Amino acid sequence: MRFDVISIFPDYLAPLELSLIGKAHQEGLLELAVHDLRDFTTDRHRTVDDTPYGGGAGMVMKPEPWAQALETVLNLPARTPGIAEAGNAAEPPVLIVPSPAGEVFHQSIAQELSQEPSLVFACGRYEGIDERVLDWASERFRVRPLSLGDYVLNGGEVAVLAMVEAIARLIPGVVGNPASLVEESHQDGLLEYPVYTKPAVWRGREIPETLLSGHHTRIARFRRDEQLRRTAERRPELLAVMDQEALDRADLEALREAGYEQ
Ligand code: 6GU
C-alpha cells in the first residue's frame, strides 16, 4: 500500500518514520512519501496562499500549486504490490482531505481505507484550500474530506499522523500479533476491557481475582462485563447504535448492573 502526503510542513510528518509504521516502511510493507507543496510553486517566494475573495480573516491556499502537486503524485511509479491491488486497479486513488468540515473519521473508515492500494493526503493550512481544487480533483481521485472530531487544529498534518497510523496498523504484518487487532476498542463496537500485569499486589492494590482463577470462560465473561460497564459509563451513545442482536442475556444483565437504561 502506498501513502503520499502533501504538506507545507513535511517535517511535521517525520514521526511516521518511527515505531511500527516506520519499521513497516523500512521493511517494504508500505510505501510512504511526503511532498513539500512549496516545491510545486513557480514564483521566487514559493507562495502557497493568498487573500480570500469576498473578504474575511485569514488566507486561502492557492489552487495551482495543489494541482501541480496532485498531478505529480498521480504520475508516481506504481505502489508496492498489495492485497487489494487487483480488485481496485481500475479505480482512481483516494484523496483524503483532512478538515474539521469533513465526515468524522472512524475505525470502520480506517478498515475500509486499509484495503486501498494507494492513499493521497492533502494537508491544508490557513483557512483551507481553494474549493475549485477539490472539484478538479474529484475528476481524478475519489475525494474524502475527513475530520478527527469536533475541534479545530491549525492544519491537517496532525490529523494525517493519526489517520495514517490507524490505517497502516491494519495492513497485514504491520502489527506483530494480528490477534491484538481483534480485541481492541471499537473493533466490536465496545470500549476495551482494563488490563493488568505483575505484580499481583501493587502499592496495596490487588488485581481482580477472576484474572487469577485460570478459568477461561469466567475471565472472558469478566472482561466482557467490564467492556459493557465502561462503554455504558463513558460512551453510552455507542451502545445505543449497537446491533442489539450482538447482546446476549448475560450482556443485558451486565448493562442493568451498570445502571444503563436503554
Ligand atoms: Cl482533519 N483538520 C483540522 N484542521 N482540524 C481538525 C481536523 C482536521 N479534525 C478535527 N479538527
PDB file of C-alpha atoms and ligand atoms in Angstrom:
ATOM      1  CA  MET A   1       0.000   0.000   0.000  1.00  0.00           C
ATOM      2  CA  ARG A   2       1.241   3.462  -0.914  1.00  0.00           C
ATOM      3  CA  PHE A   3       0.798   6.667   1.131  1.00  0.00           C
ATOM      4  CA  ASP A   4       1.580  10.114  -0.324  1.00  0.00           C
ATOM      5  CA  VAL A   5       1.275  13.179   1.897  1.00  0.00           C
ATOM      6  CA  ILE A   6       1.390  16.744   0.554  1.00  0.00           C
ATOM      7  CA  SER A   7       2.101  19.480   3.105  1.00  0.00           C
ATOM      8  CA  ILE A   8       3.874  22.821   3.536  1.00  0.00           C
ATOM      9  CA  PHE A   9       5.434  21.325   6.704  1.00  0.00           C
ATOM     10  CA  PRO A  10       6.885  17.999   5.524  1.00  0.00           C
ATOM     11  CA  ASP A  11       8.962  17.773   8.742  1.00  0.00           C
ATOM     12  CA  TYR A  12       5.698  17.552  10.667  1.00  0.00           C
ATOM     13  CA  LEU A  13       5.250  14.054   9.242  1.00  0.00           C
ATOM     14  CA  ALA A  14       8.678  12.831  10.456  1.00  0.00           C
ATOM     15  CA  PRO A  15       7.121  10.699  13.254  1.00  0.00           C
ATOM     16  CA  LEU A  16       5.802   8.376  10.546  1.00  0.00           C
ATOM     17  CA  GLU A  17       9.377   7.062  10.293  1.00  0.00           C
ATOM     18  CA  LEU A  18       9.248   5.922  13.956  1.00  0.00           C
ATOM     19  CA  SER A  19       7.835   2.894  15.709  1.00  0.00           C
ATOM     20  CA  LEU A  20       5.727   0.267  13.955  1.00  0.00           C
ATOM     21  CA  ILE A  21       4.802   2.390  10.950  1.00  0.00           C
ATOM     22  CA  GLY A  22       8.438   3.401  10.393  1.00  0.00           C
ATOM     23  CA  LYS A  23       9.523  -0.218  10.680  1.00  0.00           C
ATOM     24  CA  ALA A  24       6.826  -1.319   8.224  1.00  0.00           C
ATOM     25  CA  HIS A  25       8.095   1.342   5.804  1.00  0.00           C
ATOM     26  CA  GLN A  26      11.700   0.139   6.168  1.00  0.00           C
ATOM     27  CA  GLU A  27      10.590  -3.456   5.632  1.00  0.00           C
ATOM     28  CA  GLY A  28       8.676  -2.516   2.488  1.00  0.00           C
ATOM     29  CA  LEU A  29       5.243  -3.430   3.893  1.00  0.00           C
ATOM     30  CA  LEU A  30       4.152   0.057   2.896  1.00  0.00           C
ATOM     31  CA  GLU A  31       5.414   2.855   0.681  1.00  0.00           C
ATOM     32  CA  LEU A  32       5.426   6.356   2.175  1.00  0.00           C
ATOM     33  CA  ALA A  33       6.401   9.669   0.574  1.00  0.00           C
ATOM     34  CA  VAL A  34       5.988  13.203   1.930  1.00  0.00           C
ATOM     35  CA  HIS A  35       5.927  16.046  -0.607  1.00  0.00           C
ATOM     36  CA  ASP A  36       6.567  19.740   0.081  1.00  0.00           C
ATOM     37  CA  LEU A  37       3.789  21.784  -1.519  1.00  0.00           C
ATOM     38  CA  ARG A  38       6.223  24.691  -1.992  1.00  0.00           C
ATOM     39  CA  ASP A  39       8.218  22.565  -4.453  1.00  0.00           C
ATOM     40  CA  PHE A  40       5.244  22.959  -6.804  1.00  0.00           C
ATOM     41  CA  THR A  41       5.212  26.780  -6.792  1.00  0.00           C
ATOM     42  CA  THR A  42       6.864  28.799  -9.570  1.00  0.00           C
ATOM     43  CA  ASP A  43       7.423  32.248  -8.001  1.00  0.00           C
ATOM     44  CA  ARG A  44      10.563  33.418  -6.212  1.00  0.00           C
ATOM     45  CA  HIS A  45       8.818  33.484  -2.821  1.00  0.00           C
ATOM     46  CA  ARG A  46       7.298  29.995  -3.219  1.00  0.00           C
ATOM     47  CA  THR A  47       3.870  31.424  -2.395  1.00  0.00           C
ATOM     48  CA  VAL A  48       1.133  28.957  -1.405  1.00  0.00           C
ATOM     49  CA  ASP A  49      -1.544  31.326  -0.064  1.00  0.00           C
ATOM     50  CA  ASP A  50      -3.478  34.469  -0.957  1.00  0.00           C
ATOM     51  CA  THR A  51      -6.322  36.609   0.384  1.00  0.00           C
ATOM     52  CA  PRO A  52      -9.888  35.263   0.220  1.00  0.00           C
ATOM     53  CA  TYR A  53     -12.360  36.520  -2.390  1.00  0.00           C
ATOM     54  CA  GLY A  54     -15.287  38.118  -0.586  1.00  0.00           C
ATOM     55  CA  GLY A  55     -13.037  39.247   2.230  1.00  0.00           C
ATOM     56  CA  GLY A  56     -12.707  37.886   5.727  1.00  0.00           C
ATOM     57  CA  ALA A  57      -9.957  36.822   8.070  1.00  0.00           C
ATOM     58  CA  GLY A  58      -7.002  34.644   7.167  1.00  0.00           C
ATOM     59  CA  MET A  59      -5.560  33.331   3.946  1.00  0.00           C
ATOM     60  CA  VAL A  60      -6.599  30.672   1.436  1.00  0.00           C
ATOM     61  CA  MET A  61      -4.328  28.129  -0.256  1.00  0.00           C
ATOM     62  CA  LYS A  62      -3.805  28.942  -3.940  1.00  0.00           C
ATOM     63  CA  PRO A  63      -5.098  26.318  -6.378  1.00  0.00           C
ATOM     64  CA  GLU A  64      -2.230  25.908  -8.867  1.00  0.00           C
ATOM     65  CA  PRO A  65       0.460  24.507  -6.534  1.00  0.00           C
ATOM     66  CA  TRP A  66      -2.087  21.919  -5.399  1.00  0.00           C
ATOM     67  CA  ALA A  67      -2.930  20.889  -8.980  1.00  0.00           C
ATOM     68  CA  GLN A  68       0.783  20.573  -9.807  1.00  0.00           C
ATOM     69  CA  ALA A  69       1.454  18.515  -6.672  1.00  0.00           C
ATOM     70  CA  LEU A  70      -1.550  16.244  -7.182  1.00  0.00           C
ATOM     71  CA  GLU A  71      -0.709  15.653 -10.870  1.00  0.00           C
ATOM     72  CA  THR A  72       2.849  14.768  -9.888  1.00  0.00           C
ATOM     73  CA  VAL A  73       1.654  12.294  -7.269  1.00  0.00           C
ATOM     74  CA  LEU A  74      -0.739  10.720  -9.795  1.00  0.00           C
ATOM     75  CA  ASN A  75       2.208  10.036 -12.113  1.00  0.00           C
ATOM     76  CA  LEU A  76       4.471   8.493  -9.488  1.00  0.00           C
ATOM     77  CA  PRO A  77       5.677   4.916 -10.089  1.00  0.00           C
ATOM     78  CA  ALA A  78       3.259   2.157  -9.146  1.00  0.00           C
ATOM     79  CA  ARG A  79       2.821   1.436  -5.482  1.00  0.00           C
ATOM     80  CA  THR A  80       4.082  -1.627  -3.671  1.00  0.00           C
ATOM     81  CA  PRO A  81       2.022  -4.636  -4.746  1.00  0.00           C
ATOM     82  CA  GLY A  82      -0.707  -5.074  -2.153  1.00  0.00           C
ATOM     83  CA  ILE A  83      -3.531  -7.431  -1.331  1.00  0.00           C
ATOM     84  CA  ALA A  84      -6.226  -5.177  -2.777  1.00  0.00           C
ATOM     85  CA  GLU A  85      -4.300  -4.274  -5.904  1.00  0.00           C
ATOM     86  CA  ALA A  86      -6.121  -6.439  -8.416  1.00  0.00           C
ATOM     87  CA  GLY A  87      -9.583  -5.522  -7.165  1.00  0.00           C
ATOM     88  CA  ASN A  88      -9.038  -1.784  -7.196  1.00  0.00           C
ATOM     89  CA  ALA A  89      -6.718  -1.412 -10.157  1.00  0.00           C
ATOM     90  CA  ALA A  90      -9.299   0.372 -12.314  1.00  0.00           C
ATOM     91  CA  GLU A  91     -10.422   2.837  -9.638  1.00  0.00           C
ATOM     92  CA  PRO A  92      -8.873   6.273  -9.174  1.00  0.00           C
ATOM     93  CA  PRO A  93      -6.838   6.658  -5.976  1.00  0.00           C
ATOM     94  CA  VAL A  94      -8.441   8.028  -2.815  1.00  0.00           C
ATOM     95  CA  LEU A  95      -7.596  11.643  -1.936  1.00  0.00           C
ATOM     96  CA  ILE A  96      -8.083  12.322   1.765  1.00  0.00           C
ATOM     97  CA  VAL A  97      -8.580  15.966   2.656  1.00  0.00           C
ATOM     98  CA  PRO A  98      -8.298  16.434   6.434  1.00  0.00           C
ATOM     99  CA  SER A  99     -10.724  19.118   7.519  1.00  0.00           C
ATOM    100  CA  PRO A 100     -12.856  19.900  10.563  1.00  0.00           C
ATOM    101  CA  ALA A 101     -15.642  20.215   7.956  1.00  0.00           C
ATOM    102  CA  GLY A 102     -15.238  16.582   6.860  1.00  0.00           C
ATOM    103  CA  GLU A 103     -17.008  13.347   7.713  1.00  0.00           C
ATOM    104  CA  VAL A 104     -15.825  12.108  11.125  1.00  0.00           C
ATOM    105  CA  PHE A 105     -13.028   9.512  10.849  1.00  0.00           C
ATOM    106  CA  HIS A 106     -13.940   6.181  12.441  1.00  0.00           C
ATOM    107  CA  GLN A 107     -12.480   2.683  12.834  1.00  0.00           C
ATOM    108  CA  SER A 108     -14.785   1.453  10.053  1.00  0.00           C
ATOM    109  CA  ILE A 109     -13.355   4.108   7.689  1.00  0.00           C
ATOM    110  CA  ALA A 110      -9.804   3.084   8.670  1.00  0.00           C
ATOM    111  CA  GLN A 111     -10.760  -0.524   7.922  1.00  0.00           C
ATOM    112  CA  GLU A 112     -12.187   0.409   4.524  1.00  0.00           C
ATOM    113  CA  LEU A 113      -9.198   2.604   3.577  1.00  0.00           C
ATOM    114  CA  SER A 114      -6.692  -0.098   4.631  1.00  0.00           C
ATOM    115  CA  GLN A 115      -7.947  -2.127   1.644  1.00  0.00           C
ATOM    116  CA  GLU A 116      -6.884   0.558  -0.864  1.00  0.00           C
ATOM    117  CA  PRO A 117      -3.683   0.240  -2.909  1.00  0.00           C
ATOM    118  CA  SER A 118      -2.980   3.986  -2.684  1.00  0.00           C
ATOM    119  CA  LEU A 119      -3.951   6.902  -0.437  1.00  0.00           C
ATOM    120  CA  VAL A 120      -3.055  10.560  -1.017  1.00  0.00           C
ATOM    121  CA  PHE A 121      -3.390  13.107   1.812  1.00  0.00           C
ATOM    122  CA  ALA A 122      -3.692  16.845   1.102  1.00  0.00           C
ATOM    123  CA  CYS A 123      -2.836  18.828   4.236  1.00  0.00           C
ATOM    124  CA  GLY A 124      -4.486  22.229   4.203  1.00  0.00           C
ATOM    125  CA  ARG A 125      -3.365  25.141   6.379  1.00  0.00           C
ATOM    126  CA  TYR A 126      -4.744  28.639   6.918  1.00  0.00           C
ATOM    127  CA  GLU A 127      -8.474  28.898   6.190  1.00  0.00           C
ATOM    128  CA  GLY A 128      -8.333  25.998   3.738  1.00  0.00           C
ATOM    129  CA  ILE A 129      -7.712  25.159   0.079  1.00  0.00           C
ATOM    130  CA  ASP A 130      -9.452  26.976  -2.807  1.00  0.00           C
ATOM    131  CA  GLU A 131     -12.635  24.906  -3.249  1.00  0.00           C
ATOM    132  CA  ARG A 132     -12.077  24.548  -7.013  1.00  0.00           C
ATOM    133  CA  VAL A 133      -9.134  22.237  -6.297  1.00  0.00           C
ATOM    134  CA  LEU A 134     -11.492  19.702  -4.699  1.00  0.00           C
ATOM    135  CA  ASP A 135     -13.851  19.946  -7.659  1.00  0.00           C
ATOM    136  CA  TRP A 136     -10.956  19.491 -10.117  1.00  0.00           C
ATOM    137  CA  ALA A 137      -9.519  16.651  -8.030  1.00  0.00           C
ATOM    138  CA  SER A 138     -12.832  14.793  -7.949  1.00  0.00           C
ATOM    139  CA  GLU A 139     -12.354  14.038 -11.657  1.00  0.00           C
ATOM    140  CA  ARG A 140      -9.035  12.316 -10.882  1.00  0.00           C
ATOM    141  CA  PHE A 141      -9.439  10.958  -7.358  1.00  0.00           C
ATOM    142  CA  ARG A 142     -12.119   9.644  -5.057  1.00  0.00           C
ATOM    143  CA  VAL A 143     -12.109  12.662  -2.712  1.00  0.00           C
ATOM    144  CA  ARG A 144     -12.820  12.037   1.018  1.00  0.00           C
ATOM    145  CA  PRO A 145     -12.914  15.084   3.343  1.00  0.00           C
ATOM    146  CA  LEU A 146     -12.301  13.597   6.816  1.00  0.00           C
ATOM    147  CA  SER A 147     -12.272  15.136  10.300  1.00  0.00           C
ATOM    148  CA  LEU A 148     -10.792  13.770  13.522  1.00  0.00           C
ATOM    149  CA  GLY A 149     -13.623  15.212  15.591  1.00  0.00           C
ATOM    150  CA  ASP A 150     -15.365  18.372  16.632  1.00  0.00           C
ATOM    151  CA  TYR A 151     -12.435  20.614  17.488  1.00  0.00           C
ATOM    152  CA  VAL A 152     -10.130  22.772  15.364  1.00  0.00           C
ATOM    153  CA  LEU A 153      -6.468  22.081  14.594  1.00  0.00           C
ATOM    154  CA  ASN A 154      -4.156  24.518  12.809  1.00  0.00           C
ATOM    155  CA  GLY A 155      -3.734  22.224   9.838  1.00  0.00           C
ATOM    156  CA  GLY A 156      -4.202  18.711   8.506  1.00  0.00           C
ATOM    157  CA  GLU A 157      -0.787  17.330   9.497  1.00  0.00           C
ATOM    158  CA  VAL A 158      -1.668  16.056  12.978  1.00  0.00           C
ATOM    159  CA  ALA A 159      -4.841  14.529  11.572  1.00  0.00           C
ATOM    160  CA  VAL A 160      -2.800  12.746   8.895  1.00  0.00           C
ATOM    161  CA  LEU A 161      -0.474  11.307  11.540  1.00  0.00           C
ATOM    162  CA  ALA A 162      -3.498   9.886  13.328  1.00  0.00           C
ATOM    163  CA  MET A 163      -5.210   8.581  10.196  1.00  0.00           C
ATOM    164  CA  VAL A 164      -2.088   7.005   8.665  1.00  0.00           C
ATOM    165  CA  GLU A 165      -1.368   5.229  11.956  1.00  0.00           C
ATOM    166  CA  ALA A 166      -4.952   3.994  12.299  1.00  0.00           C
ATOM    167  CA  ILE A 167      -4.978   2.732   8.685  1.00  0.00           C
ATOM    168  CA  ALA A 168      -1.425   1.363   8.369  1.00  0.00           C
ATOM    169  CA  ARG A 169      -1.664  -0.766  11.514  1.00  0.00           C
ATOM    170  CA  LEU A 170      -4.488  -2.709   9.825  1.00  0.00           C
ATOM    171  CA  ILE A 171      -2.210  -3.742   6.933  1.00  0.00           C
ATOM    172  CA  PRO A 172      -1.213  -7.387   7.437  1.00  0.00           C
ATOM    173  CA  GLY A 173       2.241  -7.655   9.013  1.00  0.00           C
ATOM    174  CA  VAL A 174       2.453  -4.090  10.366  1.00  0.00           C
ATOM    175  CA  VAL A 175       1.281  -5.066  13.856  1.00  0.00           C
ATOM    176  CA  GLY A 176       3.209  -8.126  15.027  1.00  0.00           C
ATOM    177  CA  ASN A 177       0.350 -10.041  16.617  1.00  0.00           C
ATOM    178  CA  PRO A 178      -2.832  -9.839  14.471  1.00  0.00           C
ATOM    179  CA  ALA A 179      -4.887 -11.083  17.457  1.00  0.00           C
ATOM    180  CA  SER A 180      -4.154  -7.796  19.225  1.00  0.00           C
ATOM    181  CA  LEU A 181      -6.131  -6.014  16.485  1.00  0.00           C
ATOM    182  CA  VAL A 182      -9.217  -8.083  17.225  1.00  0.00           C
ATOM    183  CA  GLU A 183      -9.548  -7.372  20.945  1.00  0.00           C
ATOM    184  CA  GLU A 184      -9.320  -3.604  20.741  1.00  0.00           C
ATOM    185  CA  SER A 185     -11.592  -0.689  21.488  1.00  0.00           C
ATOM    186  CA  HIS A 186     -14.079  -0.039  18.691  1.00  0.00           C
ATOM    187  CA  GLN A 187     -13.369  -3.280  16.845  1.00  0.00           C
ATOM    188  CA  ASP A 188     -16.575  -4.804  18.258  1.00  0.00           C
ATOM    189  CA  GLY A 189     -18.356  -1.508  18.981  1.00  0.00           C
ATOM    190  CA  LEU A 190     -17.374  -1.561  22.675  1.00  0.00           C
ATOM    191  CA  LEU A 191     -14.517   0.052  24.603  1.00  0.00           C
ATOM    192  CA  GLU A 192     -11.609  -2.151  25.653  1.00  0.00           C
ATOM    193  CA  TYR A 193     -11.548  -4.003  28.986  1.00  0.00           C
ATOM    194  CA  PRO A 194      -8.939  -2.936  31.606  1.00  0.00           C
ATOM    195  CA  VAL A 195      -5.604  -4.780  31.642  1.00  0.00           C
ATOM    196  CA  TYR A 196      -3.178  -5.646  34.473  1.00  0.00           C
ATOM    197  CA  THR A 197       0.331  -7.079  34.761  1.00  0.00           C
ATOM    198  CA  LYS A 198       2.661  -8.185  37.565  1.00  0.00           C
ATOM    199  CA  PRO A 199       2.917  -7.710  40.497  1.00  0.00           C
ATOM    200  CA  ALA A 200      -0.459  -9.091  41.630  1.00  0.00           C
ATOM    201  CA  VAL A 201      -0.429  -6.591  44.513  1.00  0.00           C
ATOM    202  CA  TRP A 202       0.992  -3.160  43.736  1.00  0.00           C
ATOM    203  CA  ARG A 203       1.048  -0.383  46.339  1.00  0.00           C
ATOM    204  CA  GLY A 204      -1.698  -2.172  48.195  1.00  0.00           C
ATOM    205  CA  ARG A 205      -3.886  -2.535  45.106  1.00  0.00           C
ATOM    206  CA  GLU A 206      -4.911  -6.030  44.018  1.00  0.00           C
ATOM    207  CA  ILE A 207      -5.941  -7.182  40.577  1.00  0.00           C
ATOM    208  CA  PRO A 208      -9.479  -8.531  40.020  1.00  0.00           C
ATOM    209  CA  GLU A 209      -9.338 -12.080  41.412  1.00  0.00           C
ATOM    210  CA  THR A 210     -11.110 -13.645  38.415  1.00  0.00           C
ATOM    211  CA  LEU A 211      -7.953 -12.975  36.387  1.00  0.00           C
ATOM    212  CA  LEU A 212      -6.008 -15.320  38.693  1.00  0.00           C
ATOM    213  CA  SER A 213      -8.617 -18.102  38.502  1.00  0.00           C
ATOM    214  CA  GLY A 214      -7.270 -19.698  35.297  1.00  0.00           C
ATOM    215  CA  HIS A 215     -10.922 -20.191  34.370  1.00  0.00           C
ATOM    216  CA  HIS A 216     -11.087 -19.024  30.739  1.00  0.00           C
ATOM    217  CA  THR A 217     -14.875 -18.797  30.471  1.00  0.00           C
ATOM    218  CA  ARG A 218     -15.099 -16.734  33.664  1.00  0.00           C
ATOM    219  CA  ILE A 219     -12.253 -14.477  32.570  1.00  0.00           C
ATOM    220  CA  ALA A 220     -13.935 -13.875  29.205  1.00  0.00           C
ATOM    221  CA  ARG A 221     -17.218 -13.055  30.983  1.00  0.00           C
ATOM    222  CA  PHE A 222     -15.441 -10.693  33.409  1.00  0.00           C
ATOM    223  CA  ARG A 223     -13.779  -8.852  30.530  1.00  0.00           C
ATOM    224  CA  ARG A 224     -16.966  -8.604  28.531  1.00  0.00           C
ATOM    225  CA  ASP A 225     -18.785  -7.188  31.592  1.00  0.00           C
ATOM    226  CA  GLU A 226     -16.023  -4.614  32.061  1.00  0.00           C
ATOM    227  CA  GLN A 227     -16.306  -3.601  28.399  1.00  0.00           C
ATOM    228  CA  LEU A 228     -20.054  -3.153  28.749  1.00  0.00           C
ATOM    229  CA  ARG A 229     -19.743  -1.272  32.047  1.00  0.00           C
ATOM    230  CA  ARG A 230     -17.121   1.122  30.684  1.00  0.00           C
ATOM    231  CA  THR A 231     -18.999   1.724  27.490  1.00  0.00           C
ATOM    232  CA  ALA A 232     -22.244   2.419  29.392  1.00  0.00           C
ATOM    233  CA  GLU A 233     -20.394   4.864  31.642  1.00  0.00           C
ATOM    234  CA  ARG A 234     -18.146   6.664  29.159  1.00  0.00           C
ATOM    235  CA  ARG A 235     -19.779   6.268  25.750  1.00  0.00           C
ATOM    236  CA  PRO A 236     -23.460   5.330  26.162  1.00  0.00           C
ATOM    237  CA  GLU A 237     -24.167   6.524  22.612  1.00  0.00           C
ATOM    238  CA  LEU A 238     -22.100   3.575  21.314  1.00  0.00           C
ATOM    239  CA  LEU A 239     -24.484   1.136  22.979  1.00  0.00           C
ATOM    240  CA  ALA A 240     -27.486   2.951  21.572  1.00  0.00           C
ATOM    241  CA  VAL A 241     -26.319   2.400  17.981  1.00  0.00           C
ATOM    242  CA  MET A 242     -25.089  -1.153  18.565  1.00  0.00           C
ATOM    243  CA  ASP A 243     -26.802  -4.029  16.810  1.00  0.00           C
ATOM    244  CA  GLN A 244     -28.992  -5.353  19.648  1.00  0.00           C
ATOM    245  CA  GLU A 245     -28.517  -8.877  18.255  1.00  0.00           C
ATOM    246  CA  ALA A 246     -24.878  -8.582  19.391  1.00  0.00           C
ATOM    247  CA  LEU A 247     -26.021  -8.520  23.048  1.00  0.00           C
ATOM    248  CA  ASP A 248     -26.901 -11.778  24.781  1.00  0.00           C
ATOM    249  CA  ARG A 249     -28.725 -12.250  28.114  1.00  0.00           C
ATOM    250  CA  ALA A 250     -25.542 -12.043  30.193  1.00  0.00           C
ATOM    251  CA  ASP A 251     -24.695  -8.769  28.390  1.00  0.00           C
ATOM    252  CA  LEU A 252     -28.099  -7.269  29.174  1.00  0.00           C
ATOM    253  CA  GLU A 253     -27.698  -8.305  32.799  1.00  0.00           C
ATOM    254  CA  ALA A 254     -24.257  -6.628  32.954  1.00  0.00           C
ATOM    255  CA  LEU A 255     -25.739  -3.460  31.471  1.00  0.00           C
ATOM    256  CA  ARG A 256     -28.572  -3.476  34.010  1.00  0.00           C
ATOM    257  CA  GLU A 257     -25.997  -3.761  36.794  1.00  0.00           C
ATOM    258  CA  ALA A 258     -24.083  -0.861  35.272  1.00  0.00           C
ATOM    259  CA  GLY A 259     -27.270   1.176  35.538  1.00  0.00           C
ATOM    260  CA  TYR A 260     -27.658   1.524  31.770  1.00  0.00           C
ATOM    261  CA  GLU A 261     -31.247   2.014  30.692  1.00  0.00           C
ATOM    262  CA  GLN A 262     -31.951   1.603  27.015  1.00  0.00           C
TER     263      GLN A 262
HETATM  264 CL1  6GU B   1      -8.836  16.619   9.876  1.00  0.00          CL
HETATM  265  N1  6GU B   1      -8.172  19.142  10.301  1.00  0.00           N
HETATM  266  C1  6GU B   1      -8.163  20.275  11.026  1.00  0.00           C
HETATM  267  N2  6GU B   1      -7.529  21.335  10.555  1.00  0.00           N
HETATM  268  N3  6GU B   1      -8.771  20.389  12.192  1.00  0.00           N
HETATM  269  C2  6GU B   1      -9.401  19.299  12.631  1.00  0.00           C
HETATM  270  C3  6GU B   1      -9.431  18.094  11.937  1.00  0.00           C
HETATM  271  C4  6GU B   1      -8.804  18.042  10.757  1.00  0.00           C
HETATM  272  N4  6GU B   1     -10.140  17.198  12.645  1.00  0.00           N
HETATM  273  C5  6GU B   1     -10.517  17.836  13.738  1.00  0.00           C
HETATM  274  N5  6GU B   1     -10.075  19.113  13.738  1.00  0.00           N
END
